Short mmCIF file of C-alpha atoms and ligand atoms in Angstrom, two decimals:
data_model
loop_
_atom_site.label_atom_id
_atom_site.label_comp_id
_atom_site.label_asym_id
_atom_site.label_seq_id
_atom_site.Cartn_x
_atom_site.Cartn_y
_atom_site.Cartn_z
CA MET A 8 -0.23 -0.07 0.13
CA SER A 9 1.51 3.54 -0.96
CA ILE A 10 2.30 6.02 2.06
CA THR A 11 -0.20 9.05 2.62
CA GLY A 12 0.30 12.16 4.63
CA ILE A 13 -0.68 12.81 7.87
CA LYS A 14 -3.91 13.69 8.61
CA GLY A 15 -4.85 17.17 9.21
CA MET A 16 -1.35 18.25 7.21
CA ASN A 17 -2.01 19.14 3.80
CA ASP A 18 0.00 19.24 0.48
CA ILE A 19 -0.26 22.81 -1.12
CA LEU A 20 -0.63 21.84 -4.77
CA PRO A 21 0.56 23.62 -7.77
CA GLY A 22 -2.72 25.55 -8.69
CA ASP A 23 -3.18 26.37 -5.27
CA ILE A 24 0.19 27.64 -4.69
CA GLU A 25 -0.55 30.56 -6.45
CA THR A 26 -2.76 31.74 -4.38
CA TRP A 27 -0.67 31.08 -1.49
CA GLN A 28 1.79 33.10 -3.06
CA HIS A 29 -0.19 35.54 -3.85
CA LEU A 30 -1.08 36.23 -0.21
CA GLU A 31 2.31 36.03 1.21
CA GLU A 32 3.41 38.79 -1.54
CA GLN A 33 1.01 41.07 -0.62
CA ALA A 34 1.86 40.47 3.22
CA ARG A 35 5.50 40.95 2.50
CA LYS A 36 4.66 44.58 0.63
CA VAL A 37 1.70 45.69 2.84
CA PHE A 38 3.93 44.97 6.00
CA GLY A 39 7.35 46.48 4.69
CA ALA A 40 5.62 49.76 3.83
CA PHE A 41 4.41 49.63 7.66
CA GLY A 42 8.09 49.68 8.53
CA TYR A 43 7.97 45.67 9.41
CA ARG A 44 11.13 43.40 8.85
CA GLU A 45 10.83 39.56 8.74
CA ILE A 46 12.29 36.97 11.32
CA ARG A 47 12.36 33.16 10.50
CA VAL A 48 12.76 31.39 13.69
CA PRO A 49 12.79 27.25 14.24
CA VAL A 50 9.82 24.97 14.08
CA ALA A 51 10.54 23.70 17.26
CA GLU A 52 11.09 25.27 20.51
CA LYS A 53 12.01 23.76 24.32
CA THR A 54 8.16 23.01 25.59
CA GLU A 55 8.92 25.06 28.25
CA LEU A 56 8.74 28.43 26.11
CA PHE A 57 4.78 27.39 25.33
CA CYS A 58 4.02 26.39 28.77
CA ARG A 59 5.17 29.46 30.01
CA SER A 60 3.80 32.02 27.80
CA ILE A 61 0.39 30.38 26.13
CA GLY A 62 -0.44 29.22 29.63
CA GLU A 63 -0.68 25.71 31.73
CA THR A 64 -4.54 25.61 31.56
CA THR A 65 -4.92 26.73 27.59
CA ASP A 66 -6.60 24.21 25.56
CA ILE A 67 -3.21 24.35 23.44
CA VAL A 68 -1.07 23.85 26.40
CA GLU A 69 -3.27 21.29 27.82
CA LYS A 70 -4.64 19.08 24.96
CA GLU A 71 -3.06 20.57 21.32
CA MET A 72 0.70 20.57 21.31
CA TYR A 73 3.07 17.96 19.40
CA THR A 74 5.81 17.65 22.10
CA PHE A 75 8.45 15.13 22.19
CA THR A 76 11.89 14.17 24.27
CA ASP A 77 14.89 14.07 21.45
CA LYS A 78 17.57 11.71 21.52
CA GLY A 79 19.33 14.43 24.15
CA GLY A 80 16.64 13.97 26.64
CA THR A 81 15.09 17.45 25.35
CA SER A 82 11.50 18.21 25.79
CA MET A 83 10.69 20.09 22.28
CA THR A 84 7.60 21.22 21.16
CA LEU A 85 6.40 21.77 17.51
CA ARG A 86 5.52 25.46 17.89
CA PRO A 87 1.57 25.80 18.19
CA GLU A 88 2.00 29.62 17.55
CA GLY A 89 4.76 32.40 16.76
CA THR A 90 4.32 34.95 19.03
CA ALA A 91 6.52 32.96 21.85
CA PRO A 92 9.21 31.81 19.68
CA VAL A 93 9.68 35.55 18.26
CA MET A 94 9.87 36.49 21.70
CA ARG A 95 12.09 34.13 22.46
CA ALA A 96 14.49 35.33 19.79
CA PHE A 97 14.14 38.93 20.42
CA ILE A 98 15.29 38.25 24.12
CA GLN A 99 18.10 35.86 23.24
CA HIS A 100 19.75 38.06 20.43
CA LYS A 101 18.81 41.14 22.48
CA LEU A 102 17.35 43.19 19.59
CA HIS A 103 16.06 46.07 21.77
CA ALA A 104 19.77 46.88 22.26
CA LEU A 105 20.21 47.55 18.71
CA ASP A 106 16.51 49.24 18.59
CA PRO A 107 13.88 49.81 21.36
CA ILE A 108 11.24 49.57 18.67
CA SER A 109 11.04 46.28 16.82
CA LYS A 110 8.57 45.41 14.11
CA LEU A 111 8.71 42.28 13.11
CA TYR A 112 6.47 39.53 10.83
CA TYR A 113 6.65 36.15 10.09
CA ILE A 114 5.23 33.17 7.83
CA GLY A 115 5.10 29.53 8.28
CA PRO A 116 3.75 26.43 9.57
CA MET A 117 2.22 25.98 13.21
CA PHE A 118 1.22 22.83 14.28
CA ARG A 119 -1.41 21.84 16.66
CA HIS A 120 -3.37 18.23 17.69
CA GLU A 121 -7.17 19.71 17.09
CA ARG A 122 -9.73 17.51 15.48
CA PRO A 123 -9.44 18.54 11.74
CA GLN A 124 -12.04 19.93 9.95
CA LYS A 125 -12.72 22.63 7.05
CA GLY A 126 -10.44 25.33 8.13
CA ARG A 127 -8.67 23.76 11.17
CA TYR A 128 -5.72 21.56 10.27
CA ARG A 129 -2.94 20.10 12.25
CA GLN A 130 -0.20 21.82 10.32
CA PHE A 131 -1.48 25.28 9.49
CA HIS A 132 -0.08 28.29 8.34
CA GLN A 133 0.38 32.14 9.49
CA ILE A 134 1.03 35.33 8.78
CA GLY A 135 2.09 37.08 11.93
CA ALA A 136 3.15 40.53 12.89
CA GLU A 137 4.77 41.91 16.35
CA VAL A 138 5.57 45.11 17.35
CA ILE A 139 7.81 45.44 20.42
CA GLY A 140 8.42 48.80 22.49
CA ILE A 141 5.33 50.85 22.21
CA ASP A 142 2.51 50.74 24.59
CA ASP A 143 0.94 53.91 23.04
CA PRO A 144 -2.77 53.16 21.75
CA LYS A 145 -1.77 54.62 18.60
CA ILE A 146 0.33 51.37 17.97
CA ASP A 147 -2.86 49.22 18.49
CA ALA A 148 -5.07 51.10 16.10
CA GLN A 149 -2.32 51.48 13.21
CA VAL A 150 -1.57 47.44 13.68
CA LEU A 151 -5.42 46.96 13.04
CA ALA A 152 -5.33 49.34 10.35
CA MET A 153 -2.41 47.20 8.71
CA LEU A 154 -4.41 44.20 9.40
CA SER A 155 -7.18 45.80 7.69
CA HIS A 156 -5.54 47.26 4.56
CA TYR A 157 -4.16 43.93 4.19
CA PHE A 158 -7.18 42.29 4.07
CA MET A 159 -8.83 45.00 1.69
CA THR A 160 -5.94 44.70 -0.78
CA THR A 161 -5.64 41.17 -0.86
CA LYS A 162 -9.47 41.19 -1.42
CA ILE A 163 -10.72 38.78 0.73
CA PRO A 164 -14.59 38.99 1.05
CA ASP A 165 -17.05 39.42 4.37
CA VAL A 166 -14.68 39.94 7.34
CA SER A 167 -15.47 42.51 10.06
CA LEU A 168 -13.21 43.55 12.81
CA GLN A 169 -14.32 42.58 16.81
CA ILE A 170 -12.48 44.17 19.32
CA ASN A 171 -12.16 44.28 23.17
CA SER A 172 -10.15 45.16 26.38
CA LEU A 173 -8.99 41.89 28.56
CA GLY A 174 -7.51 44.84 31.26
CA CYS A 175 -4.41 44.04 32.72
CA PRO A 176 -2.64 42.52 35.69
CA GLY A 177 -4.32 45.54 37.94
CA CYS A 178 -7.50 45.00 37.19
CA ARG A 179 -8.16 41.41 36.09
CA PRO A 180 -7.85 39.42 39.09
CA THR A 181 -10.54 41.46 40.76
CA TYR A 182 -13.02 40.58 37.47
CA ARG A 183 -11.53 37.32 37.92
CA GLU A 184 -13.20 36.52 40.99
CA ALA A 185 -16.48 38.44 40.13
CA LEU A 186 -16.42 35.76 37.22
CA ILE A 187 -15.70 32.85 39.47
CA ASP A 188 -18.41 33.92 41.81
CA PHE A 189 -20.75 34.08 38.98
CA LEU A 190 -20.22 31.11 37.78
CA GLU A 191 -19.81 29.19 40.66
CA GLN A 192 -23.82 29.70 41.49
CA ARG A 193 -24.15 28.32 38.05
CA LEU A 194 -21.95 25.35 37.79
CA SER A 195 -24.64 22.56 37.32
CA CYS A 196 -25.22 23.97 34.23
CA LEU A 197 -21.79 24.07 32.82
CA CYS A 198 -20.17 21.44 30.54
CA ALA A 199 -17.63 18.89 32.22
CA ASP A 200 -14.81 21.38 30.71
CA CYS A 201 -16.07 24.29 32.33
CA GLN A 202 -16.79 22.92 35.41
CA ARG A 203 -13.12 21.56 35.73
CA ARG A 204 -11.34 25.06 34.39
CA TYR A 205 -14.10 27.47 35.87
CA THR A 206 -11.69 28.42 38.90
CA SER A 207 -8.27 27.87 36.86
CA ASN A 208 -9.17 29.88 33.37
CA PRO A 209 -12.71 31.51 33.85
CA LEU A 210 -12.36 33.79 31.01
CA ARG A 211 -12.61 30.68 28.53
CA VAL A 212 -16.11 29.36 30.29
CA LEU A 213 -17.09 32.83 28.08
CA ASP A 214 -15.75 31.29 24.89
CA CYS A 215 -17.18 27.79 25.47
CA LYS A 216 -19.05 26.51 22.41
CA VAL A 217 -21.64 24.46 24.40
CA PRO A 218 -25.05 26.04 24.05
CA GLY A 219 -25.79 25.75 27.67
CA CYS A 220 -22.51 27.32 28.51
CA LYS A 221 -23.31 30.08 26.19
CA GLU A 222 -27.02 30.37 27.79
CA VAL A 223 -25.99 30.20 31.34
CA THR A 224 -23.16 33.20 30.88
CA ILE A 225 -25.17 35.67 28.99
CA ASP A 226 -25.12 37.94 31.94
CA ALA A 227 -22.05 37.06 33.02
CA PRO A 228 -20.06 40.27 34.36
CA ALA A 229 -17.62 41.72 31.22
CA MET A 230 -14.19 42.42 31.70
CA LEU A 231 -15.26 45.95 29.86
CA ASP A 232 -17.35 47.00 32.64
CA ASN A 233 -14.42 46.20 35.06
CA LEU A 234 -11.44 47.75 33.60
CA CYS A 235 -9.26 50.25 35.67
CA ILE A 236 -8.92 53.74 34.69
CA GLY A 237 -5.67 53.20 33.37
CA CYS A 238 -7.12 50.72 30.75
CA GLU A 239 -10.32 52.10 30.39
CA ALA A 240 -8.36 55.19 28.67
CA HIS A 241 -6.52 52.87 26.95
CA PHE A 242 -9.11 51.51 25.20
CA THR A 243 -11.41 54.69 24.34
CA GLN A 244 -8.17 55.92 22.76
CA VAL A 245 -7.37 52.99 20.81
CA LYS A 246 -11.32 53.33 19.65
CA ASN A 247 -10.88 57.06 18.98
CA HIS A 248 -7.28 56.59 16.71
CA LEU A 249 -9.27 53.47 14.61
CA ASP A 250 -12.51 55.89 14.00
CA ALA A 251 -9.71 58.80 12.82
CA LEU A 252 -8.19 56.49 10.75
CA GLU A 253 -11.18 55.26 9.66
CA VAL A 254 -11.13 51.80 10.57
CA ASP A 255 -14.54 49.97 10.94
CA TYR A 256 -14.71 47.70 13.96
CA THR A 257 -17.57 46.48 16.42
CA VAL A 258 -16.74 46.05 20.06
CA ASN A 259 -17.51 42.18 21.30
CA PRO A 260 -17.60 42.52 24.95
CA ARG A 261 -17.33 38.65 25.39
CA MET A 262 -14.18 38.37 23.26
CA VAL A 263 -11.82 36.31 25.01
CA ARG A 264 -8.68 34.66 23.88
CA GLY A 265 -6.96 30.87 23.98
CA LEU A 266 -3.92 32.23 25.07
CA ASP A 267 -2.98 33.49 28.36
CA TYR A 268 -0.55 36.55 27.44
CA TYR A 269 -2.88 38.92 26.29
CA THR A 270 -3.60 42.47 28.13
CA ARG A 271 -5.42 45.02 27.20
CA THR A 272 -6.46 45.38 23.82
CA THR A 273 -7.57 41.98 21.79
CA PHE A 274 -9.05 41.38 18.55
CA GLU A 275 -9.97 38.84 16.10
CA MET A 276 -11.18 39.38 12.21
CA VAL A 277 -13.92 37.54 11.54
CA THR A 278 -16.22 35.90 8.21
CA GLY A 279 -19.32 34.50 8.28
CA SER A 280 -18.51 32.05 5.16
CA LEU A 281 -16.26 29.56 7.11
CA GLY A 282 -18.91 28.18 9.52
CA ALA A 283 -17.39 27.05 13.21
CA GLN A 284 -13.93 28.19 12.29
CA ASN A 285 -14.91 32.25 11.88
CA ALA A 286 -11.51 33.78 12.98
CA VAL A 287 -9.43 34.56 9.88
CA ALA A 288 -6.84 36.95 11.94
CA ALA A 289 -6.71 37.16 15.74
CA GLY A 290 -3.93 39.06 18.38
CA GLY A 291 -3.62 41.48 20.88
CA ARG A 292 -1.24 43.20 22.77
CA TYR A 293 0.54 41.50 25.56
CA ASP A 294 2.46 43.82 27.77
CA GLY A 295 3.74 41.22 30.32
CA LEU A 296 5.09 38.55 28.02
CA ILE A 297 8.71 39.49 27.49
CA ARG A 298 9.46 40.25 30.99
CA ASP A 299 7.69 36.40 31.80
CA LEU A 300 10.40 35.07 29.63
CA GLY A 301 13.11 36.79 30.99
CA GLY A 302 13.56 39.54 29.28
CA PRO A 303 13.39 43.53 29.76
CA GLU A 304 10.21 45.13 30.67
CA LEU A 305 8.61 45.78 26.94
CA PRO A 306 5.06 45.34 26.07
CA GLY A 307 4.15 44.07 22.45
CA ILE A 308 1.18 43.80 20.44
CA GLY A 309 0.70 41.70 17.32
CA PHE A 310 -1.83 39.58 15.34
CA ALA A 311 -1.54 36.24 13.58
CA ILE A 312 -3.41 35.39 10.14
CA GLY A 313 -4.47 31.95 9.47
CA LEU A 314 -3.58 31.50 5.52
CA GLU A 315 -5.43 28.31 5.05
CA ARG A 316 -8.69 29.98 6.15
CA LEU A 317 -7.69 32.93 3.80
CA ALA A 318 -7.03 30.74 0.95
CA LEU A 319 -10.61 28.99 1.19
CA MET A 320 -12.19 32.11 1.53
CA LEU A 321 -10.71 33.27 -1.96
CA GLY A 322 -11.72 29.98 -3.31
CA GLU A 323 -13.29 30.63 -7.12
CA GLN A 324 -11.50 34.17 -7.29
CA SER A 325 -8.17 32.38 -6.84
CA VAL A 326 -4.86 33.80 -8.77
CA LEU A 327 -4.48 32.11 -12.20
CA PRO A 328 -1.60 29.89 -12.74
CA PRO A 329 1.41 32.00 -14.68
CA ARG A 330 1.37 31.23 -18.69
CA PRO A 331 4.11 30.25 -20.41
CA GLU A 332 5.36 33.08 -23.03
CA LEU A 333 6.42 30.56 -25.45
CA PHE A 334 5.85 27.53 -26.46
CA ILE A 335 8.35 25.81 -29.00
CA ALA A 336 7.30 23.06 -31.37
CA THR A 337 9.55 21.67 -33.77
CA LEU A 338 9.51 19.25 -36.75
CA GLY A 339 12.69 16.64 -37.43
CA GLU A 340 15.65 16.22 -35.39
CA ALA A 341 17.67 19.36 -36.65
CA ALA A 342 14.87 21.52 -35.77
CA THR A 343 14.14 19.90 -32.32
CA ASN A 344 17.72 20.40 -31.40
CA ALA A 345 18.00 23.92 -32.42
CA GLY A 346 14.31 24.53 -30.73
CA PHE A 347 16.07 22.93 -27.68
CA SER A 348 18.79 25.14 -27.24
CA MET A 349 16.71 28.03 -28.26
CA LEU A 350 14.35 27.05 -25.01
CA THR A 351 17.78 26.92 -22.65
CA ARG A 352 18.54 30.56 -24.24
CA LEU A 353 15.54 31.88 -23.53
CA GLN A 354 15.08 30.98 -19.82
CA ARG A 355 18.21 31.76 -19.05
CA ARG A 356 17.01 35.18 -19.94
CA GLY A 357 14.26 34.96 -17.46
CA ILE A 358 11.54 34.22 -20.09
CA PRO A 359 9.27 31.26 -19.35
CA VAL A 360 9.33 28.81 -22.14
CA GLU A 361 8.19 25.25 -22.63
CA MET A 362 8.92 22.74 -25.37
CA GLU A 363 7.87 18.70 -25.78
CA TYR A 364 10.69 16.94 -25.30
CA THR A 365 9.66 13.39 -26.47
CA GLY A 366 9.84 13.80 -29.91
CA LYS A 367 5.83 13.53 -30.34
CA SER A 368 4.15 14.87 -33.83
CA LEU A 369 3.24 18.45 -34.28
CA LYS A 370 -0.48 18.03 -33.62
CA ALA A 371 0.65 16.47 -30.12
CA GLN A 372 2.93 19.64 -29.50
CA LEU A 373 0.21 21.91 -30.42
CA ARG A 374 -2.18 20.04 -28.31
CA ARG A 375 0.28 20.48 -25.21
CA ALA A 376 0.81 24.29 -26.16
CA ASP A 377 -2.98 24.66 -25.96
CA LYS A 378 -3.22 22.37 -22.49
CA ILE A 379 -0.87 24.61 -20.70
CA LYS A 380 -2.13 27.99 -22.00
CA ALA A 381 1.04 29.10 -23.75
CA LYS A 382 0.77 32.76 -25.09
CA ARG A 383 2.96 32.23 -28.26
CA VAL A 384 3.84 29.37 -30.34
CA LEU A 385 6.98 29.28 -32.47
CA ILE A 386 7.08 26.44 -35.19
CA ILE A 387 10.18 25.32 -36.54
CA GLY A 388 10.45 23.00 -39.43
CA GLU A 389 13.51 21.81 -41.27
CA ASP A 390 12.84 23.90 -44.30
CA GLU A 391 12.64 26.66 -41.99
CA LEU A 392 15.16 26.32 -39.94
CA GLN A 393 17.93 25.90 -43.26
CA ARG A 394 16.79 29.44 -44.01
CA GLY A 395 16.78 30.68 -40.28
CA MET A 396 13.10 31.42 -40.14
CA SER A 397 10.16 30.38 -38.03
CA GLN A 398 6.63 30.76 -37.51
CA LEU A 399 5.29 32.82 -34.59
CA ARG A 400 1.88 32.24 -33.72
CA TYR A 401 0.09 34.68 -31.20
CA MET A 402 -2.42 32.19 -29.60
CA ASP A 403 -4.94 35.00 -28.12
CA GLU A 404 -5.17 37.04 -31.38
CA SER A 405 -5.28 33.90 -33.81
CA ARG A 406 -2.36 35.40 -36.01
CA GLN A 407 0.81 33.82 -37.41
CA GLU A 408 3.87 35.95 -38.56
CA GLU A 409 7.13 34.64 -39.76
CA VAL A 410 10.48 35.69 -37.86
CA GLU A 411 13.82 35.53 -38.25
CA LEU A 412 15.23 32.93 -35.40
CA ASP A 413 18.04 35.08 -35.12
CA SER A 414 15.94 38.06 -34.31
CA LEU A 415 13.32 36.24 -31.81
CA GLU A 416 15.32 36.78 -28.46
CA SER A 417 15.09 40.55 -28.96
CA LEU A 418 11.36 40.41 -30.20
CA LEU A 419 10.34 38.62 -27.31
CA SER A 420 12.11 40.59 -24.76
CA LYS A 421 10.84 43.52 -26.34
CA GLU A 422 7.07 42.51 -26.38
CA ILE A 423 7.06 41.17 -22.83
CA ASP A 424 9.11 43.86 -21.25
CA GLY A 425 6.59 46.42 -23.41
CA ALA A 426 3.72 44.56 -21.95
P1 LIG B 528 -4.45 32.29 17.21
O1 LIG B 528 -5.74 33.19 17.95
O2 LIG B 528 -4.43 31.13 18.16
O3 LIG B 528 -3.33 33.58 17.84
O4 LIG B 528 -4.35 32.18 15.86
C1 LIG B 528 -4.39 32.92 14.76
C2 LIG B 528 -5.09 32.75 13.79
O5 LIG B 528 -4.13 31.27 13.44
C3 LIG B 528 -6.61 32.33 13.84
O6 LIG B 528 -7.28 33.19 13.98
C4 LIG B 528 -6.75 31.16 12.81
O7 LIG B 528 -7.11 31.87 11.55
C5 LIG B 528 -4.91 30.25 12.65
N1 LIG B 528 -5.50 29.02 13.34
C6 LIG B 528 -5.47 28.74 14.36
N2 LIG B 528 -5.16 27.52 14.38
C7 LIG B 528 -5.78 27.05 13.34
C8 LIG B 528 -5.64 25.49 12.91
N3 LIG B 528 -5.94 24.71 13.82
N4 LIG B 528 -6.26 25.63 11.64
C9 LIG B 528 -6.12 26.39 10.66
N5 LIG B 528 -5.91 27.87 11.21
C10 LIG B 528 -5.60 28.17 12.39
C11 LIG B 528 -1.99 33.03 17.78
O8 LIG B 528 -1.87 32.24 17.12
C12 LIG B 528 -1.55 34.18 18.27
N6 LIG B 528 -0.04 34.18 18.29
C13 LIG B 528 -1.72 35.53 17.56
C14 LIG B 528 -0.86 36.61 18.08
C15 LIG B 528 -0.04 37.16 17.44
N7 LIG B 528 -0.87 37.64 19.10
C16 LIG B 528 -0.22 38.42 19.10
N8 LIG B 528 0.37 38.23 18.34
#
């Protein structure tokens, strides 16, 4: 029996890859304009990094990590997200000593052992961005302006931005107690998971998808009504700046996030078109994370976009595969050899050219040119070769011209560069 791939880990094939490349290129362009530079970190880290940053009582750390012990006895984990590894690298390489402000982005695979379904996979890809060193609400608004702009330029339909504030270590503990009190009185109505975690991670109960839990928590106290003066002012200013930058959003006081490092501003870009997996991007502020990981006291904010979900949403509108500029069709051995040299010469000049390698009939060669949607076909026959000539057929215009083989290279370059 042949070997198949691992469940929940997908191949991205030609035909789909063009959409991915488009999404990645657009991110590089947009993020570059906003002053972000790329960082690449390994796919595996010491397990402790994720336990300390994401939080011991989160679903990710409790249930979803790909953790194993390597041959040297180190417990390693395939990264379930990118923020913690980027912060680890930031601290390790003392990037703050080079520049007090870092704007970084990353693109790559993440791993979570979740139950695979449409839009949810075990290996998935994120485009993430992080700003370290600024706690001014202007940067929260600018991060969201950049995220919204990215969605606009990539023409992702039907997405909207939801924001919330999760407070800070000053105001959250009091809120947490109030929430635990509220839940305690309704314990018997909660699902088994929520009954277990209502004291360890009560905010997650607000995010539970079980209908009974949803119903019970409708009147639960909201963090937004319990913010301290500093957090309240910060959130108000974020909203004011978003209004000034004309970024559309709604406030969702029930939004909680599946990672424990968040403080103050949190947000999700949601869609109605992907069923249960409705978050296409998410993030927030994490002002204590760098310190908690042993680094300097520096604030941070960022987000990650789920590439699979974006590609699914682009679906039908996805990017067309590239078309060869030329297909070389030949008749007879001498013409085939001349065509083969021409092929390589043109490819070395950077022009996408194809030919049939196995000596098929002219008809079969033209069929292939058609199949791969070549823009032009060059036909070289024995007689023409002797005269140094060839026929150049423009496929989209149904016209054909006789051209000198020697002048083909410059003719094509002119046409392509001038196009
Ligand atoms: P997250 O909400 O866990 O945040 O993931 C961000 C996005 O990754 C989600 O909104 C979703 O689009 C995508 N995603 C997550 N899990 C899966 C999955 N199993 N299959 C497909 N797509 C998935 C983070 O990861 C934070 N590190 C974001 C962040 C950056 N916060 C601050 N900076």
